[in-house]
Amino acid sequence: DSNSHSNVCIGNAKKKSRKRLYSLIGLNNNDEDAIPHEYGLGTVRDTAKFFTLYGIHASERVTEHRLCEFVTTGNMHDEFVPQMRHDGMGI
């Protein structure tokens, strides 16, 4: 059934995406194979500062202030994009 095949592909993509995210933020033993060269966090601030700023407790995989809802609804995008620097590299 093509629908179940699509669901498997979506599930695999989500797993790869999660593995990449966890590697980027240092929760996946820094698995370099999971991080394509075009992804990165930059060098301006470290992950600890980012986690503190946004209320993320990475090792426990817990967030404060309904962060997931803020991100998944698109509200984060709507609020942050107008504040982007002219070079597009941060707010």
Short mmCIF file of C-alpha atoms in Angstrom, two decimals:
data_model
loop_
_atom_site.label_atom_id
_atom_site.label_comp_id
_atom_site.label_asym_id
_atom_site.label_seq_id
_atom_site.Cartn_x
_atom_site.Cartn_y
_atom_site.Cartn_z
CA ASP A 1 0.00 0.00 0.00
CA SER A 2 1.52 3.34 -1.08
CA ASN A 3 0.05 5.21 1.90
CA SER A 4 1.86 3.01 4.41
CA HIS A 5 5.07 3.40 2.37
CA SER A 6 4.68 7.19 2.59
CA ASN A 7 4.21 6.96 6.34
CA VAL A 8 7.40 4.90 6.65
CA CYS A 9 9.32 7.48 4.58
CA ILE A 10 7.98 10.33 6.73
CA GLY A 11 8.88 8.41 9.90
CA ASN A 12 12.41 7.80 8.61
CA ALA A 13 12.81 11.47 7.68
CA LYS A 14 11.70 12.52 11.16
CA LYS A 15 14.18 10.11 12.75
CA LYS A 16 17.02 11.45 10.59
CA SER A 17 16.00 15.02 11.38
CA ARG A 18 15.88 14.31 15.11
CA LYS A 19 19.28 12.57 14.97
CA ARG A 20 20.73 15.60 13.15
CA LEU A 21 19.24 17.99 15.71
CA TYR A 22 20.51 15.97 18.67
CA SER A 23 23.95 15.82 17.10
CA LEU A 24 24.00 19.57 16.50
CA ILE A 25 23.14 20.35 20.10
CA GLY A 26 25.52 17.76 21.53
CA LEU A 27 23.05 15.10 22.68
CA ASN A 28 24.06 12.40 20.20
CA ASN A 29 27.71 11.91 21.12
CA ASN A 30 28.52 14.47 18.41
CA ASP A 31 27.86 11.95 15.63
CA GLU A 32 29.55 13.87 12.79
CA ASP A 33 27.93 11.59 10.19
CA ALA A 34 24.52 12.92 11.27
CA ILE A 35 25.46 16.55 10.53
CA PRO A 36 25.72 17.50 6.86
CA HIS A 37 28.23 20.30 6.24
CA GLU A 38 25.51 22.85 5.42
CA TYR A 39 24.12 22.67 8.96
CA GLY A 40 25.62 24.28 12.00
CA LEU A 41 24.95 26.47 14.99
CA GLY A 42 27.50 29.16 14.25
CA THR A 43 30.17 30.47 16.58
CA VAL A 44 28.59 33.61 18.06
CA ARG A 45 27.11 31.91 21.13
CA ASP A 46 27.36 28.45 22.58
CA THR A 47 24.46 26.03 23.03
CA ALA A 48 24.37 26.60 26.81
CA LYS A 49 23.49 30.26 26.29
CA PHE A 50 20.84 29.35 23.71
CA PHE A 51 19.31 26.75 26.04
CA THR A 52 19.22 29.20 28.94
CA LEU A 53 17.68 31.92 26.79
CA TYR A 54 14.88 29.70 25.50
CA GLY A 55 14.30 27.57 28.60
CA ILE A 56 15.56 24.31 27.12
CA HIS A 57 16.81 21.53 29.38
CA ALA A 58 18.46 19.45 26.68
CA SER A 59 19.70 16.48 28.69
CA GLU A 60 16.22 15.98 30.17
CA ARG A 61 14.61 16.86 26.79
CA VAL A 62 12.27 19.32 28.49
CA THR A 63 11.32 22.88 27.53
CA GLU A 64 9.75 25.71 29.49
CA HIS A 65 7.09 28.23 28.54
CA ARG A 66 5.36 26.03 25.93
CA LEU A 67 8.30 26.41 23.56
CA CYS A 68 7.22 23.54 21.29
CA GLU A 69 3.83 25.16 20.76
CA PHE A 70 5.53 28.50 20.02
CA VAL A 71 7.66 26.84 17.34
CA THR A 72 5.18 24.42 15.74
CA THR A 73 2.38 26.98 15.36
CA GLY A 74 4.65 29.25 13.30
CA ASN A 75 4.48 32.03 15.91
CA MET A 76 8.25 31.87 16.43
CA HIS A 77 8.84 32.33 12.71
CA ASP A 78 6.36 35.23 12.53
CA GLU A 79 7.99 37.03 15.46
CA PHE A 80 11.64 36.39 14.63
CA VAL A 81 11.80 36.94 10.85
CA PRO A 82 11.08 40.69 11.04
CA GLN A 83 13.95 40.97 13.57
CA MET A 84 16.55 39.22 11.39
CA ARG A 85 19.79 41.03 10.72
CA HIS A 86 20.32 42.26 7.19
CA ASP A 87 22.77 39.43 6.52
CA GLY A 88 20.12 36.87 7.60
CA MET A 89 22.46 35.41 10.20
CA GLY A 90 20.57 36.02 13.42
CA ILE A 91 18.43 38.46 15.32
#
